[in-house]
Short mmCIF file of C-alpha atoms and ligand atoms in Angstrom, two decimals:
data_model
loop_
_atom_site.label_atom_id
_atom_site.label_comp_id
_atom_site.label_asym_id
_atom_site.label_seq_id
_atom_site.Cartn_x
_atom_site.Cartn_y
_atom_site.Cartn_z
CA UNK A 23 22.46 7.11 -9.35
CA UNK A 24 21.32 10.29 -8.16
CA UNK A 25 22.56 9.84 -4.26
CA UNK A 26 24.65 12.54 -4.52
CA UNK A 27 21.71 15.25 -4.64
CA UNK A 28 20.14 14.19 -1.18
CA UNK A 29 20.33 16.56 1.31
CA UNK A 30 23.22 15.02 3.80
CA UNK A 31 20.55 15.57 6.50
CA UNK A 32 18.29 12.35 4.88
CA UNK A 33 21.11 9.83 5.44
CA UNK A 34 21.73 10.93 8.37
CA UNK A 35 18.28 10.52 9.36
CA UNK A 36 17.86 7.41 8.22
CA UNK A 37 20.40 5.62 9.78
CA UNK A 38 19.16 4.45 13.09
CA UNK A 39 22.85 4.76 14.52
CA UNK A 40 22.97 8.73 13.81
CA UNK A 41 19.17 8.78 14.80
CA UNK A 42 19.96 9.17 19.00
CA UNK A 43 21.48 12.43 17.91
CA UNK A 44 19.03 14.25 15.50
CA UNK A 45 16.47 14.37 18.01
CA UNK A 46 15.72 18.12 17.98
CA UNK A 47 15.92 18.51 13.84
CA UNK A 48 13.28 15.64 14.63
CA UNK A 49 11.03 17.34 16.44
CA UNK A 50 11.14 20.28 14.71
CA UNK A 51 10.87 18.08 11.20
CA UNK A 52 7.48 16.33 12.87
CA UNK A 53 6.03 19.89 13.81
CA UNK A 54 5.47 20.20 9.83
CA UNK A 55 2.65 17.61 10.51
CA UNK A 56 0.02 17.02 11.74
CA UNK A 57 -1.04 20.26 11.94
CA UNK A 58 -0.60 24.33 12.41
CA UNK A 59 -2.89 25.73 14.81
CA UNK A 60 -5.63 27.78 13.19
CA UNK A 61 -5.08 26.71 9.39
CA UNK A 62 -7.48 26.46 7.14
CA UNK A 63 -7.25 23.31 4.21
CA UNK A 64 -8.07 24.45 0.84
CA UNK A 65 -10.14 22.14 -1.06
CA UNK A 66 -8.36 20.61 -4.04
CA UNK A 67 -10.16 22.01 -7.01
CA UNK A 68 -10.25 18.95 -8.83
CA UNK A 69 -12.32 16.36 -6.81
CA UNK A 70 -12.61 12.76 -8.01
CA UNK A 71 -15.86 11.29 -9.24
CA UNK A 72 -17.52 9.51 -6.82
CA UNK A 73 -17.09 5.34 -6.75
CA UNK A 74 -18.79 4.22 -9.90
CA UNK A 75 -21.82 1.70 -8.90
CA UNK A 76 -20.14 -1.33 -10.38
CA UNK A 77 -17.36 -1.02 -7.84
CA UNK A 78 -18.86 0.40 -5.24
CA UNK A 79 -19.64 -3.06 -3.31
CA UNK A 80 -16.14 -3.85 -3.38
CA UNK A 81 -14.54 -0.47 -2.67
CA UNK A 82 -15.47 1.42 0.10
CA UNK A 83 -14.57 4.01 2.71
CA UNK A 84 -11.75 5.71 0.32
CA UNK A 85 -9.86 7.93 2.28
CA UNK A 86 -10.43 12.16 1.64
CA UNK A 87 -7.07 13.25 1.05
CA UNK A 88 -7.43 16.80 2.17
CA UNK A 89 -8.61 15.09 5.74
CA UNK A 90 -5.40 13.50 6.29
CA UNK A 91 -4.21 14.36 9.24
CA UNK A 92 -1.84 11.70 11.23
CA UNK A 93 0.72 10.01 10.23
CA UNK A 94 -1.23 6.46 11.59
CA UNK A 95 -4.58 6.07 9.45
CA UNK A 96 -7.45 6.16 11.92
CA UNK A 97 -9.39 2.52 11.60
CA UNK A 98 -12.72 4.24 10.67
CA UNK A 99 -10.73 5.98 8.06
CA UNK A 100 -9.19 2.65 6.32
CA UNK A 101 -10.65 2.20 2.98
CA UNK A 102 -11.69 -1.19 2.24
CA UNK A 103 -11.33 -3.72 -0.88
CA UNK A 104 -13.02 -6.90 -1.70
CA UNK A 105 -13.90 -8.94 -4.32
CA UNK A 106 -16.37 -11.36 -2.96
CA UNK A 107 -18.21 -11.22 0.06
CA UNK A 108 -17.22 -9.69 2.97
CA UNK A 109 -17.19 -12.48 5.54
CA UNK A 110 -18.56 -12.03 9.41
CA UNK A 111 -16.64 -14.40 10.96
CA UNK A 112 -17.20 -16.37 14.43
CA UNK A 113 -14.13 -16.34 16.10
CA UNK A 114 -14.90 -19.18 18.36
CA UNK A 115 -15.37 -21.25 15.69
CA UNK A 116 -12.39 -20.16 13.10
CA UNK A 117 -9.31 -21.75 12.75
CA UNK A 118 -6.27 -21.60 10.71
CA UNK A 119 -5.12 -24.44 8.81
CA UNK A 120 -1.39 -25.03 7.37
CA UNK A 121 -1.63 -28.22 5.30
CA UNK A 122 -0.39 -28.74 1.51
CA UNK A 123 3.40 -29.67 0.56
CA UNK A 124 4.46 -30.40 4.30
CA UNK A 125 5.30 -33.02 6.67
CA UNK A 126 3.35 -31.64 10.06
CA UNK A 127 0.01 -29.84 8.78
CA UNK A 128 -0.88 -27.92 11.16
CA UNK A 129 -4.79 -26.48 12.79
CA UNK A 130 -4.12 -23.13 14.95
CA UNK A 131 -6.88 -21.56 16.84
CA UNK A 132 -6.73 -17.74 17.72
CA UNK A 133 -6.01 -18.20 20.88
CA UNK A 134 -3.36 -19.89 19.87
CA UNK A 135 -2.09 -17.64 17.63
CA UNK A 136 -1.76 -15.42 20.10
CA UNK A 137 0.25 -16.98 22.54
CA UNK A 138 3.15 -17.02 19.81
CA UNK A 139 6.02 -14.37 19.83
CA UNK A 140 4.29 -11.01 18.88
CA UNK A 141 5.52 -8.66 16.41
CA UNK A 142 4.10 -5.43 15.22
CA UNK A 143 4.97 -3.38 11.67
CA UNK A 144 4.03 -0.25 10.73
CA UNK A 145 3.12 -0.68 6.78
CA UNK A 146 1.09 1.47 4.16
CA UNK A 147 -0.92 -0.54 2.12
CA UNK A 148 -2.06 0.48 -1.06
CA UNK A 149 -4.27 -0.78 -3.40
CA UNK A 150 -2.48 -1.35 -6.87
CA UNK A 151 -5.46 -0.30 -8.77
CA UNK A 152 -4.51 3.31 -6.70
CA UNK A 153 -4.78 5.95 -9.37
CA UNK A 154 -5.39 3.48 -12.02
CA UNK A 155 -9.48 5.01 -12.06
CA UNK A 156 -10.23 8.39 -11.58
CA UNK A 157 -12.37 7.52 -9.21
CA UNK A 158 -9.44 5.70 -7.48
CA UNK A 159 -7.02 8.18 -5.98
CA UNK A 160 -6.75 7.14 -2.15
CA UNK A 161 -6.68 3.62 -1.60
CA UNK A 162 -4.01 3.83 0.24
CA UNK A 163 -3.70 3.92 4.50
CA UNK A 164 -0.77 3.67 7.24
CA UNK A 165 -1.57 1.82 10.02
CA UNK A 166 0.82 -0.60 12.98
CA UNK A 167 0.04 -4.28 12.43
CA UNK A 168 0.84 -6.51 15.08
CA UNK A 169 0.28 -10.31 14.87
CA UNK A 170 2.71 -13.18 14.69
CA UNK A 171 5.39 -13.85 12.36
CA UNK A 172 4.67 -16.42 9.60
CA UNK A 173 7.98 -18.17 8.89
CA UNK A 174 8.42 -19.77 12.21
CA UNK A 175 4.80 -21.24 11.58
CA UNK A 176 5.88 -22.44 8.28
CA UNK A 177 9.29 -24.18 9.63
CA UNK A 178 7.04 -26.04 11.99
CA UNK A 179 4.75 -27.18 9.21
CA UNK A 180 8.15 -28.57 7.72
CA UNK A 181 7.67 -27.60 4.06
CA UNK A 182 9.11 -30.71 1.50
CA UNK A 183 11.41 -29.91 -0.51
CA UNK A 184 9.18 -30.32 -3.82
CA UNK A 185 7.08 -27.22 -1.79
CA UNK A 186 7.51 -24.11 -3.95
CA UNK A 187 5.21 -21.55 -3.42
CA UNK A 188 2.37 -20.98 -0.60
CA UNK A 189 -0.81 -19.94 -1.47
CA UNK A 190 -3.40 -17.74 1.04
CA UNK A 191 -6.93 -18.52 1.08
CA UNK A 192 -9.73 -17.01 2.67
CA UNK A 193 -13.12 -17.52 3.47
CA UNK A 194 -15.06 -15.37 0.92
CA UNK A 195 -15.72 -16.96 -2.45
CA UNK A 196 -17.13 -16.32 -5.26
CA UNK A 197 -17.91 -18.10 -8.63
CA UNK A 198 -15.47 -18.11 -11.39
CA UNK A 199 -15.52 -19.38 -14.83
CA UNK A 200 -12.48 -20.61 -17.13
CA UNK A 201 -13.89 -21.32 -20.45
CA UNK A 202 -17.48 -23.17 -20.34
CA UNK A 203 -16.41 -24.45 -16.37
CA UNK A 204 -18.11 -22.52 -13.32
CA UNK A 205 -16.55 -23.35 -10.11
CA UNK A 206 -16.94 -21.73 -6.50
CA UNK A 207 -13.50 -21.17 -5.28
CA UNK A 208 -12.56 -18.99 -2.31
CA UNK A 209 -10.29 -15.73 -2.84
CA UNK A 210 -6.66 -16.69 -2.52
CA UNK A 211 -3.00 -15.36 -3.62
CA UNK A 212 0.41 -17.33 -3.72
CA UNK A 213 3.97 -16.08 -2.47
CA UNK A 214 7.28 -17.95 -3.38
CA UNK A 215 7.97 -19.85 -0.79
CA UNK A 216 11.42 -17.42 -0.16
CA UNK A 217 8.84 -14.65 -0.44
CA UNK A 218 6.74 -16.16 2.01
CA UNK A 219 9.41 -16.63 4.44
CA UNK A 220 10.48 -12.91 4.54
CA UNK A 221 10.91 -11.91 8.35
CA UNK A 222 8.33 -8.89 7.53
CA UNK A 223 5.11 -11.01 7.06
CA UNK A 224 2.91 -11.49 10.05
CA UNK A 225 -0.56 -13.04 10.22
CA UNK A 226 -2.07 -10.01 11.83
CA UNK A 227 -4.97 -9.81 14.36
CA UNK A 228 -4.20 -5.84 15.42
CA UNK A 229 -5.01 -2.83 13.31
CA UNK A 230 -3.50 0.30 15.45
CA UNK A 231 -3.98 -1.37 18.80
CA UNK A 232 -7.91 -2.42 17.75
CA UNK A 233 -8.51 -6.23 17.01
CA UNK A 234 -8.61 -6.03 13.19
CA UNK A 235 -12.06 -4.62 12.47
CA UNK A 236 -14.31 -6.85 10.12
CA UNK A 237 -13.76 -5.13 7.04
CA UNK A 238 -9.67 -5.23 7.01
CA UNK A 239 -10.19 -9.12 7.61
CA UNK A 240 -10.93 -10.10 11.13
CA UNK A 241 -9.96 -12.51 12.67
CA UNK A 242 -6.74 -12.69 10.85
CA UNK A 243 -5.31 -11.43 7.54
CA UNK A 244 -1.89 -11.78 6.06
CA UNK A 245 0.34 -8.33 6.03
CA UNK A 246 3.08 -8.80 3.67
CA UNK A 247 4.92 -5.90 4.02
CA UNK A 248 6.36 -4.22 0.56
CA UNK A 249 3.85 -5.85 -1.41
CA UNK A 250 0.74 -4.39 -2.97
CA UNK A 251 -3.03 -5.07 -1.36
CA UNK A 252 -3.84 -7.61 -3.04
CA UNK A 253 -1.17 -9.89 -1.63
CA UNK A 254 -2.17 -9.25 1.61
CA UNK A 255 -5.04 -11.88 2.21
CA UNK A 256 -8.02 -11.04 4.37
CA UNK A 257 -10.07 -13.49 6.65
CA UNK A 258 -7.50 -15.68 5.96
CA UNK A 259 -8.41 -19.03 7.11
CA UNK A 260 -5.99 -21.75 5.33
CA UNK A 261 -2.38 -21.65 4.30
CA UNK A 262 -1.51 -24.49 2.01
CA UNK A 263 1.65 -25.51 0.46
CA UNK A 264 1.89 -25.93 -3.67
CA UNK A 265 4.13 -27.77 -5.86
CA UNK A 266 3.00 -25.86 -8.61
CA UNK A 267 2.09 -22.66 -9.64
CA UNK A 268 -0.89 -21.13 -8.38
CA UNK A 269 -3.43 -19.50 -10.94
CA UNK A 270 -6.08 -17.99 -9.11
CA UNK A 271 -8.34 -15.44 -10.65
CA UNK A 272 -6.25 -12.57 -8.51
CA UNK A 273 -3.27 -13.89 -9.35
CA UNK A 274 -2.99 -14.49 -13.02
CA UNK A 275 -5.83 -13.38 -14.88
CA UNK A 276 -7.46 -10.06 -12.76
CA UNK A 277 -4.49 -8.16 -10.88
CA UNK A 278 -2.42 -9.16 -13.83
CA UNK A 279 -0.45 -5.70 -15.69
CA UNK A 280 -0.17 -5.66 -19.47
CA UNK A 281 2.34 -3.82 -20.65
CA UNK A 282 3.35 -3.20 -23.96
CA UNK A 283 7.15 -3.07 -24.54
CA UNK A 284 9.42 -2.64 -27.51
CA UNK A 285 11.49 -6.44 -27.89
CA UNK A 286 14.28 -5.36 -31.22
CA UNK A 287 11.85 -2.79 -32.80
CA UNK A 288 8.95 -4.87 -32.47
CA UNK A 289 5.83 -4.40 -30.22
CA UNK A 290 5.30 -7.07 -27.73
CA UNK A 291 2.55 -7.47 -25.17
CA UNK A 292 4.19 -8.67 -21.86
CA UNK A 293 1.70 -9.96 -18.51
CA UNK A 294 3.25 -9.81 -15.22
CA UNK A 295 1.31 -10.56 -12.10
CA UNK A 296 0.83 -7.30 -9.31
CA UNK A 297 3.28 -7.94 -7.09
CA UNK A 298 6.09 -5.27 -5.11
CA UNK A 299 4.91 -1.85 -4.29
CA UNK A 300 6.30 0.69 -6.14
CA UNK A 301 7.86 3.99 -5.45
CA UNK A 302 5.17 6.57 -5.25
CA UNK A 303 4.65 10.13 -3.85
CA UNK A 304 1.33 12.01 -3.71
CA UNK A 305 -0.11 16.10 -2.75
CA UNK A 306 -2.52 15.21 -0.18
CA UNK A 307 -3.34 18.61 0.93
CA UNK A 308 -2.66 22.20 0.95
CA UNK A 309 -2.85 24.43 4.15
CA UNK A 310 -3.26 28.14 5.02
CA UNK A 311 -2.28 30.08 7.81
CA UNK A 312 -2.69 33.55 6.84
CA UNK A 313 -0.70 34.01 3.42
CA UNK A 314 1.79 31.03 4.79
CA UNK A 315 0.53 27.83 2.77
CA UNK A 316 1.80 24.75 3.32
CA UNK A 317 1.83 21.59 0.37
CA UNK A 318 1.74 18.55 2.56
CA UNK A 319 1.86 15.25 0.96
CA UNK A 320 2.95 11.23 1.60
CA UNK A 321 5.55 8.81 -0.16
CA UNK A 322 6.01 5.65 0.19
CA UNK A 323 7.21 2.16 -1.63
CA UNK A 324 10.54 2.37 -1.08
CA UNK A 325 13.29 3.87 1.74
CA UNK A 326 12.53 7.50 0.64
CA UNK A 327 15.50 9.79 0.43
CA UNK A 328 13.93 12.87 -1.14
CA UNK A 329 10.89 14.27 -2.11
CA UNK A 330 10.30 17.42 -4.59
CA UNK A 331 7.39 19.62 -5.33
CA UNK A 332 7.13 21.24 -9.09
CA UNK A 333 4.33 24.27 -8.33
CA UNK A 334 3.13 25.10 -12.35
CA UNK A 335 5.76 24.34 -14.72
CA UNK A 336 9.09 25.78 -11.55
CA UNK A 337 11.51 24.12 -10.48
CA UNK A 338 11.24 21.15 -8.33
CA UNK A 339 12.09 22.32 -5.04
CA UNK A 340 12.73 19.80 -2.35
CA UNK A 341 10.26 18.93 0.25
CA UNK A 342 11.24 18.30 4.32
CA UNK A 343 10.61 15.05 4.96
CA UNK A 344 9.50 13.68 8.56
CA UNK A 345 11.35 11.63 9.91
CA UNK A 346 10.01 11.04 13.57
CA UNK A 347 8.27 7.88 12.88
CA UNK A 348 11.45 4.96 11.99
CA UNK A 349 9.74 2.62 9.70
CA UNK A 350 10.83 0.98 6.48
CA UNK A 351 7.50 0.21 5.14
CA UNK A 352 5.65 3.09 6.13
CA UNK A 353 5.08 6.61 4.42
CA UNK A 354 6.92 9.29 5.03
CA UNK A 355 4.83 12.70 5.44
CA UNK A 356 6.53 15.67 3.55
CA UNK A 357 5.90 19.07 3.50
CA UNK A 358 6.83 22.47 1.65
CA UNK A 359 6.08 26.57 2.00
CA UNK A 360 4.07 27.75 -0.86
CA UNK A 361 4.47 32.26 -0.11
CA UNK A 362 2.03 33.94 -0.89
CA UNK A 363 1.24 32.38 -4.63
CA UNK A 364 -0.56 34.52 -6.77
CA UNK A 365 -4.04 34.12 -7.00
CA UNK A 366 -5.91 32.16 -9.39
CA UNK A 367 -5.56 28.13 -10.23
CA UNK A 368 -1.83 26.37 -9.64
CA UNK A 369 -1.01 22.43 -10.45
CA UNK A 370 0.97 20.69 -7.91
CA UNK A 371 3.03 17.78 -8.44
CA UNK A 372 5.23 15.66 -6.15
CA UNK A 373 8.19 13.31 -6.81
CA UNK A 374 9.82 11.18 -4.84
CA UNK A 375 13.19 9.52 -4.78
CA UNK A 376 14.41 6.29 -2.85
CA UNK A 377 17.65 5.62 -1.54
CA UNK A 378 18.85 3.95 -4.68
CA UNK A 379 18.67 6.92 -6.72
CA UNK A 380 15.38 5.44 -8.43
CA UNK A 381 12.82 8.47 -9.17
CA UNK A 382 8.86 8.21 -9.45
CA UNK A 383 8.31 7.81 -12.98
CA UNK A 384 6.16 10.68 -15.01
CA UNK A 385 2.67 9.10 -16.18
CA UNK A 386 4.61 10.03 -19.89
CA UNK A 387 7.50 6.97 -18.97
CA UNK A 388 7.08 4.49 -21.20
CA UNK A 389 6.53 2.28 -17.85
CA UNK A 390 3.33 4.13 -17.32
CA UNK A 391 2.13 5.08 -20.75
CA UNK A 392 3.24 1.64 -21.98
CA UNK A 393 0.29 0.04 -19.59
CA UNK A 394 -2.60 -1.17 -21.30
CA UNK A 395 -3.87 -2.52 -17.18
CA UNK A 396 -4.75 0.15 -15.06
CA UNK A 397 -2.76 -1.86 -12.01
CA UNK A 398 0.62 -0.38 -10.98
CA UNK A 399 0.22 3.40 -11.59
CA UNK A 400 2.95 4.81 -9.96
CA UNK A 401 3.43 7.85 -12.17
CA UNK A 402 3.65 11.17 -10.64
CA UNK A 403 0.54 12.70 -9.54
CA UNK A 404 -0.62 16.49 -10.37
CA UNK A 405 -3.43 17.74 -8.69
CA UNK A 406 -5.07 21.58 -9.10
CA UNK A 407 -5.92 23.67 -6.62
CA UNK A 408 -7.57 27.30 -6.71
CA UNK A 409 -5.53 30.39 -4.59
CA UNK A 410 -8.22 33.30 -4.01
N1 MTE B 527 -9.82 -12.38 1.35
C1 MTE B 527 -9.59 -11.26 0.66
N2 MTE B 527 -8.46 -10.58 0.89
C2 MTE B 527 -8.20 -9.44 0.22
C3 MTE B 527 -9.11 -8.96 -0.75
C4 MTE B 527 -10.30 -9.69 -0.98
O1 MTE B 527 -11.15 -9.32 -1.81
N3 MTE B 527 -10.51 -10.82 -0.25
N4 MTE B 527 -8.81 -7.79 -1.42
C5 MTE B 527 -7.39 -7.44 -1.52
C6 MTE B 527 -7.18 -6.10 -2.06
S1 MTE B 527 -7.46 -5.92 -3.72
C7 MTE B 527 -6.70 -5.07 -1.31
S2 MTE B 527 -6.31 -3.59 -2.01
C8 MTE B 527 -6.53 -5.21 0.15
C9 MTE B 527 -7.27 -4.11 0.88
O2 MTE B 527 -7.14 -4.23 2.26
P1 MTE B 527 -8.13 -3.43 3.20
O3 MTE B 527 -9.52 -3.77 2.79
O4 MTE B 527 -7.80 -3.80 4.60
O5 MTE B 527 -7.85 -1.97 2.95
O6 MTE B 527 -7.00 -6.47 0.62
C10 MTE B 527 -6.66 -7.56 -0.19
N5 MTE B 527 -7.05 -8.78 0.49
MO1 MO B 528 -6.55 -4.00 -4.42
#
C-alpha cells in the first residue's frame, strides 16, 4: 500500500461528505483546466501515424490529444469503433428484445424505454486496443450517459435459475468462420449475470444531453461502466439470457489478451478475455503562457488518488488533480508547472495511482512486456515534446 503518500487534500476530496466544504480549493483546482487565457499548445513532437487503411473503416474520428479541452468529450469529438457495419437504424421500427434463460421475455420499444426511471453516468470509455498500435493513442472519450438502468429490466424478465450469463447483441453482423464453417452472426458480448446486474449499467439513449448520435450506437447501446469498449454493445437490439458460456468472436477469440507468465520456472501462455478497465494516466497536452508551461493530462480506470509527472529522467513530482466534477467512472484532469525548461527536446511521462495504493504499471512490468496481444496496454505513457 502506498496510501500513506497521498496528499491529505485527495481524501478529503474524494469523500463526498468533506466535499460541501472544499468548495473554494475546488474552484481554484478546476481553474487548472480548461484553459489559461492567451496560451499557446505546443505540438507534441512525436505525432502518431495516421490510421493504417486496414483499420481505418472500423476506427474513426480518434480524438487529437493536444485539442483536449473539457473535461466532457464534445459528441463530434467521440472517436468511433466498429467491427462490422455501422447500422442506420429506424427508430420507429426498432425494438429491444429480452428473451433467453427467463420466465417473462420481454419486447420494449423506445418509447418505452423511456418512460422507465432515468439515470445518467458520467463514464470514460476507452478502447482496450488504446495504445496497443501506434497509430492507436486516443481512443478514449468522457462523456454523461443517461438511459435506464438494466437490472430492474432483467428482474422483470425473471432470469431461471440455470441463467448464468447475458449476452448483448446488436444489429451489425458480419461473417465469421470457425474451422471450414462460415456463419453470419451479429456482433455480441456476454456479462455474468452478477456483472450484468451491477447498478452502474444503463441501456443508454443520451450522449451529453444529444440522443446518442449514429455512430456511438443509436438508438440504444449498453454503457457498462468500469469495463473496457468492447463490452459496451452498440445498436443493441436483443438481450438474451445463456446457460452457457458465450464464445463470440469478441469475446473469446479477437479481444482475447495473451500473456505469457512464468508457472514454477516454466513459460506458460495464459488467454484471458478483455474485460475491467485498467488504471491508466496519459500527457495530453502541454501549454504556454509566456515562460509558464503547463503539462495537462487525464487518468482514469480506477478512483484516482494521485497522479505524478517524471519530466526527462527527475523526479516524479505530483500533479493537482481536479476534482470539480464527482464521478467514479470518469477521468480526472491533472495538471503540473513546467518553469521555464531549458530549451531543446524533453520526454514527459505520467503515472497515476488509485486509492488502493495500485500504481500504473511501466510498459517494462512483466504485465505489459509479458503481452504477446496488443489489448490491455495500460503501461505508462512517455510522449516528447520540443521547448524552443
Ligand atoms: N454493436 C457493436 N458494439 C460495439 C462495437 C461494435 O463493433 N459493434 N465496438 C466496440 C468497441 S471495440 C469499442 S472500443 C466501443 C467504442 O464505442 P464508440 O464507438 O461509441 O466510441 O464500442 C464497442 N461496441
Ligand atoms: Mo475497442
Amino acid at each position: 500500500m502506498q496510501t500513506g503518500t497521498i496528499p491529505r487534500r485527495d481524501f478529503l476530496a474524494y469523500g463526498s461528505a468533506a466535499f460541501a466544504g472544499l468548495t473554494a480549493l475546488q474552484s481554484s483546482l478546476a481553474r487548472a483546466f480548461p484553459a489559461r487565457s492567451g496560451e499557446d499548445v505546443i505540438p507534441w513532437a512525436d505525432q502518431p501515424p495516421p490510421v493504417p487503411d486496414a483499420a481505418a473503416g472500423d476506427v474513426r474520428n480518434l480524438l487529437k490529444w493536444e485539442d483536449l479541452n473539457s473535461w466532457i468529450t464534445p459528441n463530434n469529438q467521440f472517436f468511433s469503433i466498429s467491427h462490422y457495419d455501422r447500422p442506420v437504424i429506424d427508430e420507429k421500427s426498432w425494438s429491444l428484445e429480452i428473451g433467453g434463460s427467463v420466465a417473462r421475455p420481454l419486447r420494449l420499444t423506445l418509447d418505452d424505454i423511456k418512460a422507465r426511471p432515468r439515470r445518467e453516468i458520467a463514464f470514460t470509455l476507452e478502447c482496450s486496443g488504446n495504445h496497443g498500435f501506434p497509430w492507436n493513442t486516443s481512443a478514449v472519450g468522457n462523456a454523461r450517459w443517461a438511459g435506464t438502468p438494466l437490472a430492474p429490466i432483467l428482474e422483470e424478465a425473471q432470469v431461471h435459475g440455470r441463467g448464468r450469463e447475458v449476452v448483448f447483441f446488436g444489429t451489425d453482423a458480419g461473417e465469421e468462420q470457425v474451422r471450414t464453417v462460415k456463419v453470419r452472426q451479429n456482433f455480441a458480448r456476454s456479462m455474468s449475470l452478477a456483472d450484468a446486474m451491477s447498478r452502474d449499467n444503463i441501456l443508454a439513449y443520451e450522449m451529453n444531453g444529444a440522443p446518442l448520435p449514429q455512430p456511438n450506437g443509436f438508438p440504444l447501446r449498453l454503457i457498462a461502466p468500469g469495463w473496457y469498449g468492447i463490452a459496451n454493445v452498440k445498436w443493441l437490439d436483443r438481450i438474451e439470457v445463456f446457460n452457457t458460456p458465450y464464445m463470440g468472436p469478441f469475446q473469446a477469440r479477437d479481444y482475447v489478451t495473451l500473456r505469457e507468465e512464468q508457472r514454477e520456472g516454466k513459460a506458460v501462455g495464459i488467454l484471458t478475455s478483455v474485460g475491467r478497465v485498467l488504471l491508466k494516466s496519459v500527457p495530453a497536452k502541454v501549454t504556454r503562457q509566456g515562460n509558464q508551461y503547463r503539462i495537462v493530462g487525464a487518468a482514469w480506470g480506477a478512483p484516482i488518488a494521485k497522479v505524478e509527472v517524471q519530466i526527462d529522467n527527475g523526479p516524479w513530482m505530483p500533479a493537482v488533480i481536479d476534482r470539480s466534477e464527482e464521478a467514479d467512472h470518469a477521468w480526472r484532469i491533472w495538471s503540473i508547472a513546467w518553469d521555464r525548461p531549458p530549451s531543446g527536446e524533453h520526454l514527459i511521462t505520467s503515472r497515476a495511482t488509485d486509492f488502493g495504493g495500485n500504481v500504473q504499471p511501466t510498459m517494462n512490468d512483466p504485465l505489459i512486456a509479458n503481452k504477446r496481444t496488443y489489448w490491455e496496454s495500460n503501461g505508462q505513457v512517455t510522449r516528447r515534446i520540443q521547448v524552443s
